[in-house]
Coordinates of C-alpha atoms in Angstrom, one line a residue:
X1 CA 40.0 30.2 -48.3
X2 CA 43.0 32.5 -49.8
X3 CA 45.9 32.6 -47.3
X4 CA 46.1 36.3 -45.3
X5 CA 47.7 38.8 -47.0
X6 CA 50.4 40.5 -44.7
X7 CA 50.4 43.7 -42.7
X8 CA 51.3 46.1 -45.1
X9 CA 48.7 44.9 -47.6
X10 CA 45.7 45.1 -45.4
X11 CA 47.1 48.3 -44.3
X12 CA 47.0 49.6 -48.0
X13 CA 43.5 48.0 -48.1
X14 CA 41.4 49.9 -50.2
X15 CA 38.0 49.5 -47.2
X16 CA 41.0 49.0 -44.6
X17 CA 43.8 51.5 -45.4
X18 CA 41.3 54.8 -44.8
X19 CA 40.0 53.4 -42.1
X20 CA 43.7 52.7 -40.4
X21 CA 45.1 56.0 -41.3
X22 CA 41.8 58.1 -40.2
X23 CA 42.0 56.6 -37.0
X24 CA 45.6 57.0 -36.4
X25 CA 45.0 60.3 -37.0
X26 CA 42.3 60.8 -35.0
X27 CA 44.3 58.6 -32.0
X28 CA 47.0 61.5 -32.1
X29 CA 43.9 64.1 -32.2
X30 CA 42.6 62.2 -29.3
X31 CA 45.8 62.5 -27.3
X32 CA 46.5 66.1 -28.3
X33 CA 43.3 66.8 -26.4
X34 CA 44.1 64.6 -23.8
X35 CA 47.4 66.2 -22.8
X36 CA 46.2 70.3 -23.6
X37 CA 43.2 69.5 -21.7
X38 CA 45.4 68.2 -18.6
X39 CA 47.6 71.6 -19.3
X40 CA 44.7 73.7 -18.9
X41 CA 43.3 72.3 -16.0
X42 CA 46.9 72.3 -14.0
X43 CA 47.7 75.6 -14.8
X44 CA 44.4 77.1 -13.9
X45 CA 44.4 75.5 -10.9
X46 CA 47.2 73.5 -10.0
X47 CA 44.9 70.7 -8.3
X48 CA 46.2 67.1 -9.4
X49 CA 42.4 66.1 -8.2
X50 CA 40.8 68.4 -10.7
X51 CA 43.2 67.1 -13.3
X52 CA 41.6 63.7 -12.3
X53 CA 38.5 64.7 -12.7
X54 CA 39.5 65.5 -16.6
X55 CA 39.9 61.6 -16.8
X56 CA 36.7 61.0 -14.8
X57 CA 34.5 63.3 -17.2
X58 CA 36.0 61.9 -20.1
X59 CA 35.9 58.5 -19.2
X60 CA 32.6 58.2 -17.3
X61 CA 30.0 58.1 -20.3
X62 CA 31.7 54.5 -20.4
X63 CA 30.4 53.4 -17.3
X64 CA 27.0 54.8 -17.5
X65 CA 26.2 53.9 -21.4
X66 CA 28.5 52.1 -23.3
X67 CA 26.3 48.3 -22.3
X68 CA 23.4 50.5 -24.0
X69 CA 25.6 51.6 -26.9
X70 CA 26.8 47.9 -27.4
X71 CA 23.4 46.2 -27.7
X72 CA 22.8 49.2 -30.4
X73 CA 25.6 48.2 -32.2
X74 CA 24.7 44.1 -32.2
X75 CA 21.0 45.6 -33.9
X76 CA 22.0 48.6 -35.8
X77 CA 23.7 49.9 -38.5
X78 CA 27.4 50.2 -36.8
X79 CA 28.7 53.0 -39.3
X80 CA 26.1 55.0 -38.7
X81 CA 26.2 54.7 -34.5
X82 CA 30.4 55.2 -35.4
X83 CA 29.3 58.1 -37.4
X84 CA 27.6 59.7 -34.6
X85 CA 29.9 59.2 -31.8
X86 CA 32.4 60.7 -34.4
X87 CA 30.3 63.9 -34.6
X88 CA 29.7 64.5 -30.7
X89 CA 34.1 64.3 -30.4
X90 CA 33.9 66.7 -32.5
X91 CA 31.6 68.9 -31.2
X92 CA 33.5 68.4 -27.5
X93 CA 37.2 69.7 -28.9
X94 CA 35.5 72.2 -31.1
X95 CA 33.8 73.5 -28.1
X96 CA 37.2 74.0 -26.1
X97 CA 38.3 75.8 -28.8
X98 CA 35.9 78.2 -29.2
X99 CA 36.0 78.7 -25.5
X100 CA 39.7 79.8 -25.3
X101 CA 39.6 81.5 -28.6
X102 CA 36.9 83.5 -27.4
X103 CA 37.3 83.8 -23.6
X104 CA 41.0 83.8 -23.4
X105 CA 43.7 81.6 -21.4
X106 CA 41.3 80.5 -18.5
X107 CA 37.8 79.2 -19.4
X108 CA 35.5 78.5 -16.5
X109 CA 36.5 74.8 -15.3
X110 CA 32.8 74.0 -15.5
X111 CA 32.6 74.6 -19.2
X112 CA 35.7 72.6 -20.0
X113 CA 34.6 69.9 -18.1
X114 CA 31.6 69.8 -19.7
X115 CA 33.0 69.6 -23.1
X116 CA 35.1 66.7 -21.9
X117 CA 32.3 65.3 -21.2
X118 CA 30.9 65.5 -24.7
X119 CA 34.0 64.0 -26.2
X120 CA 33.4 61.0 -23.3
X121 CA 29.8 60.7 -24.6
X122 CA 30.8 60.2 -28.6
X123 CA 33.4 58.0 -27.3
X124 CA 30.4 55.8 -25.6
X125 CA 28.5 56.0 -28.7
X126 CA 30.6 55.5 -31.4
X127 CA 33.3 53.2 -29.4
X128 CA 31.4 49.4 -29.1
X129 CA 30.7 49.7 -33.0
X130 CA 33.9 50.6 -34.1
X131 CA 35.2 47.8 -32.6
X132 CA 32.5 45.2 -33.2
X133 CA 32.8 46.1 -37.1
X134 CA 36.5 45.8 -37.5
X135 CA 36.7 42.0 -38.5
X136 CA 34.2 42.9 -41.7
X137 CA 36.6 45.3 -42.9
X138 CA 38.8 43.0 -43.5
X139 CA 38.9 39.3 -45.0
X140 CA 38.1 35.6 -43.1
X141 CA 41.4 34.5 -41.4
X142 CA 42.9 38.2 -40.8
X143 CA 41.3 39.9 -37.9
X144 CA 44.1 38.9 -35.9
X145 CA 46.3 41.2 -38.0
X146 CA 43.7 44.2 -38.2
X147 CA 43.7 43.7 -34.2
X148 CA 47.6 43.9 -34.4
X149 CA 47.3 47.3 -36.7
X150 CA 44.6 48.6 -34.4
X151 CA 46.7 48.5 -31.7
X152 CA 49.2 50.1 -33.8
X153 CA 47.4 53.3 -34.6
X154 CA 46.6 53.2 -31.0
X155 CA 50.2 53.5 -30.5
X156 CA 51.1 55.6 -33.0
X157 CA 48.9 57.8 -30.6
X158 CA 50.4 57.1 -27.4
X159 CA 53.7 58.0 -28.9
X160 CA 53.4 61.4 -30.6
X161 CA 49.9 62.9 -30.0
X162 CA 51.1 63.7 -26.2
X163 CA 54.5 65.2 -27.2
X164 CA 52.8 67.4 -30.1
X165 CA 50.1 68.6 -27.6
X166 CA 53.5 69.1 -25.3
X167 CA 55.2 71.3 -27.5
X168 CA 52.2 72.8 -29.1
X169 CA 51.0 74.0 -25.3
X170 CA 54.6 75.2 -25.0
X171 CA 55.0 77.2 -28.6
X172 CA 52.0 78.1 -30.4
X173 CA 49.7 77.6 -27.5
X174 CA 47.1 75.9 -26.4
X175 CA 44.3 77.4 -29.0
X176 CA 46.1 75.8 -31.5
X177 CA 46.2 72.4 -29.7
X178 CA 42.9 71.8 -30.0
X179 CA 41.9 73.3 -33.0
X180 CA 44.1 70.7 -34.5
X181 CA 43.0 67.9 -32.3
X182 CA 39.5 69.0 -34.0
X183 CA 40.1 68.5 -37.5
X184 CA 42.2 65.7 -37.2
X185 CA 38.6 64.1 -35.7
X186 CA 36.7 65.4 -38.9
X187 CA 38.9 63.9 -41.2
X188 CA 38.3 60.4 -39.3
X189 CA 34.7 61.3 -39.5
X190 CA 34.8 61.6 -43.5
X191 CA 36.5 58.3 -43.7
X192 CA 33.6 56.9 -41.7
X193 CA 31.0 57.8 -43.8
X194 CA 32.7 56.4 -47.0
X195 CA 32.7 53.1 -45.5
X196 CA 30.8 50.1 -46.6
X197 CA 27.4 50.1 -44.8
X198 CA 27.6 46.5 -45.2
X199 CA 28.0 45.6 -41.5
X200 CA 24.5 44.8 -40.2
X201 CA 23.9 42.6 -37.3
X202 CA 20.3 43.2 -36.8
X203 CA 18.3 40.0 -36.1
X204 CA 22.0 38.3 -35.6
X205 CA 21.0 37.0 -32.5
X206 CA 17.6 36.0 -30.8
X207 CA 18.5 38.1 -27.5
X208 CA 20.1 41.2 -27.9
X209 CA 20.1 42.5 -24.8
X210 CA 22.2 43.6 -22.1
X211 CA 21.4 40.6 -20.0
X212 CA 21.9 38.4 -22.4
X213 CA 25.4 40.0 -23.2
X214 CA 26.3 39.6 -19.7
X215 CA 25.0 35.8 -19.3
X216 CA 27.1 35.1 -22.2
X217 CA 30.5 36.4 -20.7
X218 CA 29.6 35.3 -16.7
X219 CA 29.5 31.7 -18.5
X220 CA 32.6 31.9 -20.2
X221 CA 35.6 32.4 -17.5
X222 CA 38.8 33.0 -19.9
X223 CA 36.4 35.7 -21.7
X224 CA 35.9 37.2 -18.1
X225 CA 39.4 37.4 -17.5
X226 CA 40.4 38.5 -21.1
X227 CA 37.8 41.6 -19.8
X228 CA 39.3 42.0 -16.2
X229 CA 42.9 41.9 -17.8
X230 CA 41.7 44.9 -20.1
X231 CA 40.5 47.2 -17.1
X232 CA 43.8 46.6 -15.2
X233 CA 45.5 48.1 -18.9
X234 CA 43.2 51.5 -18.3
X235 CA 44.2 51.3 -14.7
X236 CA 48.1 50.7 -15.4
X237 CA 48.1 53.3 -17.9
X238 CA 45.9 56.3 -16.2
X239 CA 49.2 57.6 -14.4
X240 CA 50.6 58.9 -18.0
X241 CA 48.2 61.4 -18.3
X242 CA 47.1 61.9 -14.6
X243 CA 50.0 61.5 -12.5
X244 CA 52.1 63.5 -15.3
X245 CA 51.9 67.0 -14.3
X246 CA 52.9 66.1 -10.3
X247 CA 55.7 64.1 -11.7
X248 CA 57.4 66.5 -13.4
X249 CA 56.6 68.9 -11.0
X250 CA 58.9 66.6 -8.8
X251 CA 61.7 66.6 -10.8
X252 CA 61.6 70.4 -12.0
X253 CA 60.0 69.9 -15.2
X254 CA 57.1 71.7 -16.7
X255 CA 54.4 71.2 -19.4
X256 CA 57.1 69.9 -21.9
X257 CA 58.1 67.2 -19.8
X258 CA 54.4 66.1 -18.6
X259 CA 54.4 65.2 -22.7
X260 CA 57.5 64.0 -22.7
X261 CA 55.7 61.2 -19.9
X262 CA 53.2 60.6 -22.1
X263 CA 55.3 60.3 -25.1
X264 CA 57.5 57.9 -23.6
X265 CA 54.5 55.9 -22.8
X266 CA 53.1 55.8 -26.1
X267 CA 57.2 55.4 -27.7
X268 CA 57.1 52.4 -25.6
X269 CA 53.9 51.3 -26.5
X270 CA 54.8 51.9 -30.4
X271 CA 58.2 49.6 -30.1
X272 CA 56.5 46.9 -28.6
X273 CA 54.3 46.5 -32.0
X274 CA 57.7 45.6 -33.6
X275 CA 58.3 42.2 -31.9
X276 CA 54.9 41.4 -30.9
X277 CA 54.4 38.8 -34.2
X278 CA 57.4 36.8 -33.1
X279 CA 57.0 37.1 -29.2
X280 CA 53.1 35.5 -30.3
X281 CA 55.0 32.7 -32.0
X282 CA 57.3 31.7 -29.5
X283 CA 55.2 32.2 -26.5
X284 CA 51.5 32.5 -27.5
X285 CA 49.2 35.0 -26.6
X286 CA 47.8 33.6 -23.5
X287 CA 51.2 33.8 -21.9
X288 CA 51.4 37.3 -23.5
X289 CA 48.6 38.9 -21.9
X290 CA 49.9 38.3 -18.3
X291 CA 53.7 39.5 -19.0
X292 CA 52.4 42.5 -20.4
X293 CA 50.5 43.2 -17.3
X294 CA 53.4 42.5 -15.3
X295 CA 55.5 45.1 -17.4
X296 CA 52.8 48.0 -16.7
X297 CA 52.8 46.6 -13.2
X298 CA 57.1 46.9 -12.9
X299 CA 56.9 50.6 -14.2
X300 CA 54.5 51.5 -11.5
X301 CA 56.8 50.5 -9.0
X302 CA 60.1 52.2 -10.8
X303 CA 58.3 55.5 -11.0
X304 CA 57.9 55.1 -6.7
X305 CA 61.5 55.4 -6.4
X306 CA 62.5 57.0 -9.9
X307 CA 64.3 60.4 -8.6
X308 CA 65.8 61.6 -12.4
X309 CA 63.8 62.3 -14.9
X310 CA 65.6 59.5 -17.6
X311 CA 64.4 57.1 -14.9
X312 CA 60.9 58.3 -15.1
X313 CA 61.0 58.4 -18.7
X314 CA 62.9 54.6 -19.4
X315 CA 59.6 53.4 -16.0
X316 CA 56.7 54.4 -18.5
X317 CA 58.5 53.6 -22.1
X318 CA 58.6 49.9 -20.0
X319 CA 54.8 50.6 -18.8
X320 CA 53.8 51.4 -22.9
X321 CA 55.6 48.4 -24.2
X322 CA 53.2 46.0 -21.6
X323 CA 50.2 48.1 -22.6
X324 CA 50.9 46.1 -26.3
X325 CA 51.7 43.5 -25.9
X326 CA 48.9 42.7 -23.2
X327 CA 45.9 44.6 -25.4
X328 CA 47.0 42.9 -28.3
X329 CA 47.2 39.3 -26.7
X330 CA 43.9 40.3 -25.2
X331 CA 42.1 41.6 -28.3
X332 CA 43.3 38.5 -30.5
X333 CA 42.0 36.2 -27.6
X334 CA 38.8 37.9 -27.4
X335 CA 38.1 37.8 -31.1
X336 CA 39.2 34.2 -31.1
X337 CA 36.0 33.6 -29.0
X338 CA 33.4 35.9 -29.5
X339 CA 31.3 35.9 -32.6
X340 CA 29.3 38.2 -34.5
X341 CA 26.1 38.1 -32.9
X342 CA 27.6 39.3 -29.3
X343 CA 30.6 41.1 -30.4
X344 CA 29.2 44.3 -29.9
X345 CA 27.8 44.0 -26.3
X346 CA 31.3 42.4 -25.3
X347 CA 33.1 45.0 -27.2
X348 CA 31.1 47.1 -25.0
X349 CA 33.0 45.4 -22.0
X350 CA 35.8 45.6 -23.4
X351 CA 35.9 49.5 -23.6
X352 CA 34.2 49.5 -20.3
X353 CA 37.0 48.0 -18.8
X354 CA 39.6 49.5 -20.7
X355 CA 38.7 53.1 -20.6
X356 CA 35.4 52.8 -18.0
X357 CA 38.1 52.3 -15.6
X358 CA 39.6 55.2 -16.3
X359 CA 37.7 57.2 -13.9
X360 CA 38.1 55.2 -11.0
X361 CA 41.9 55.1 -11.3
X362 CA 41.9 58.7 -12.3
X363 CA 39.8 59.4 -9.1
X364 CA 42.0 57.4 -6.7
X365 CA 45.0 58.7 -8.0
X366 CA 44.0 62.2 -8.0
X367 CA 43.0 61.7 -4.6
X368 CA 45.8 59.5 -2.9
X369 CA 48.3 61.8 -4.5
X370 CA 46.7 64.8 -2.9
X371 CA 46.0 63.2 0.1
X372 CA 49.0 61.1 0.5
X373 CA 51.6 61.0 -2.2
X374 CA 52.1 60.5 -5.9
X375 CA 54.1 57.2 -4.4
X376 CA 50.6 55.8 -2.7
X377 CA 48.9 56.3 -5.9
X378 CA 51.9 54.2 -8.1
X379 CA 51.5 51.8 -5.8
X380 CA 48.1 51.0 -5.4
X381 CA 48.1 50.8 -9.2
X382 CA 51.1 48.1 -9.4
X383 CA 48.8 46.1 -6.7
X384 CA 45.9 46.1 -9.0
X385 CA 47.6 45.3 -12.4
X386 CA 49.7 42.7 -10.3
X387 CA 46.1 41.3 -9.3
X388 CA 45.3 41.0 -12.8
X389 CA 48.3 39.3 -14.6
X390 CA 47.2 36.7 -11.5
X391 CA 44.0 36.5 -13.2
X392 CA 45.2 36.2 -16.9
X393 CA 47.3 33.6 -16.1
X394 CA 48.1 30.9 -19.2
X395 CA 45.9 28.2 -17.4
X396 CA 42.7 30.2 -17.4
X397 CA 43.5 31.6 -21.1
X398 CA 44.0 28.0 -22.3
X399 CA 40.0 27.6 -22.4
X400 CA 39.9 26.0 -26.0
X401 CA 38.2 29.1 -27.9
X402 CA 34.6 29.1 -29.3
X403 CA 34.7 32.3 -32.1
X404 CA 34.5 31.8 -35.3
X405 CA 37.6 33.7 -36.3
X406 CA 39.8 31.4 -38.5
X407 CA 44.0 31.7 -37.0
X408 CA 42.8 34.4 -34.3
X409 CA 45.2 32.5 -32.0
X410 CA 48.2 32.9 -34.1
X411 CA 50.3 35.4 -35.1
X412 CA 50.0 38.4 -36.5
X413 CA 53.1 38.1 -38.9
X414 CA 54.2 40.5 -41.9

């Protein structure tokens, strides 16, 4: 077997290097209609709950059909089920668009909410395949590194998508914000279909059900807390986009700084990639994946008594950098285990827990802030993240792994 080739040159993969930009374009798209969509909702009507509820409509196709949608993708084509959850987030941000270049500033909340909702439901669809087919698009021995550049794109995201939809809200408004979000999904969606349609599973397995899916992680106890660890993520990084607006409503800030919040999340998050290969070496990605957790868990408690708005800002820069370094220690554990036959029905878990939990910590959030304070809310969240870095611990993670990934425990080094 030749040895991996480094970062940069699966990056300029010919399969690969589409594939990486598309969707770091379409990560900053995704974000750009994350924060506009948050904008519009606060400034129409200046509920935190119903700016929860933004999370909970996006996020709550997960819950309902993403186990389907992974069985689909461990007996289907997966570029063509990527294809079509690529189409239906297009058809979600187009349709806010058209709304407010039609209707004006204020579309009916209802009509928003259901084109969320569209964007949730070609997340579901496309989400368990996209993942499940990311170790054929590169070579044996180097998933670990197209995890690590994953995560990247996923940062890359984090760190600019929110302050573009910030300053786009604030400049050329918020028509504009998600007409680009839109195309920036199209041109991932052209990149999909010139992919390989090499990635079959079909017939990969005997069972390829749900059930069997779920019997195969309930038997395997560092894979269920790889999975736990990766809701408590979603969970730890929900109060970026939903606690943003009442936050800088606290310190005198307006739409700006709620993307400035989100920014310095995803900043943080984008930093972290830097010394993630040489934090793997030294410490190993099972004691990775719990510090990480504990970093989400320590901005959480900063932003409680953060009373300045650098203090904020430096609380969820520290809250991105754990959101790396965990998912990537999670994700290069998980592929370490899992082979090809299940990968897409534990994929499905995976986004299940990492943005299916979105809606539950968007809901409590949205409502312990209204009912109680934005404190409450930070702190229930560091309580659950704290819960899970208990859970991730290096003495459950040191399971021996049973994947067939060559080197998915190492390091994901240039």
């Amino acid at each position: 077997m030749p040895a991996p080739r480094s970062l940069l040159r699966i990056a300029m993969d010919r399969v690969f290097g589409p594939f990486f930009v598309g969707k770091l374009l379409a990560n900053v798209g995704i974000w750009i209609f994350n924060i506009a969509t948050v904008i519009l909702v606060f400034d129409s009507t200046g509920s935190p709950l119903l700016v929860g509820l933004v999370s909970v409509m996006l996020f709550a196709p997960q819950v309902l059909l993403v186990t389907v949608s992974g069985a689909v993708a461990d007996r289907a084509n997966r570029k063509v089920q990527l294809l079509a959850g690529r189409l239906l987030c297009t058809a979600g941000t187009l349709a806010i668009w058209l709304l407010l270049w039609v209707g004006g500033e204020s579309p009916p909340t209802w009509a928003v909410m259901a084109a969320v909702a569209t964007v949730g439901v070609g997340f579901t669809v496309g989400g368990p395949a996209m993942q499940a087919m990311l170790p054929s698009l590169v070579r044996p021995g180097e998933t670990p590194k197209a995890v690590a550049l994953d995560n990247f794109s996923f940062a890359i995201g984090r760190a600019f998508g929110p302050a573009v939809g910030g300053v786009m809200a604030v400049t050329v408004g918020l028509t504009w914000a998600f007409g680009v979000s839109t195309v920036l999904h199209v041109v991932f969606g052209v990149v999909v279909a010139t992919l390989p349609s090499g990635d079959h599973p079909r017939d990969a397995a005997d069972d390829v059900s749900i059930r069997a899916g779920l019997a195969y992680v309930a038997s395997r106890p560092a894979i269920a807390a790889v999975l736990l660890g990766v809701a408590a993520i979603g969970i730890g990084a929900d109060p970026a986009i939903t606690l943003a607006p009442s936050l800088a409503s606290q310190v005198g800030g307006g739409a700006d700084l709620v993307g400035t919040f989100a920014s310095a999340f995803g900043l943080g998050a984008f930093v972290a990639f830097f010394p993630q290969s040489l934090l793997t070496r030294r410490l190993g990605s099972e004691r990775l994946a719990s510090l990480g957790l504990l970093c989400m868990a320590a901005g959480a408690v900063v932003l409680i008594v953060a009373t300045a708005t650098w203090v904020a800002v430096l609380a969820f820069g520290l809250a991105g950098v754990g959101m790396t370094i965990s998912l990537t220690a999670l994700g290069t554990e998980l592929y370490a285990r899992v082979p090809g036959a299940f990968r897409g029905r534990v994929m499905a878990l995976w986004l299940l827990g990492f943005l299916g939990s979105r809606p539950l910590a968007a809901g409590l959030n949205g409502v312990l802030a209204d009912v109680l304070s934005v404190g409450a809310a930070l702190a229930a969240t560091a309580v659950l993240v704290l819960g899970a870095a208990w859970a991730c611990r290096p003495l459950v993670l040191r399971e021996p792994p049973s994947g067939i990934e060559p080197g998915a425990s190492g390091s994901a080094t240039t």
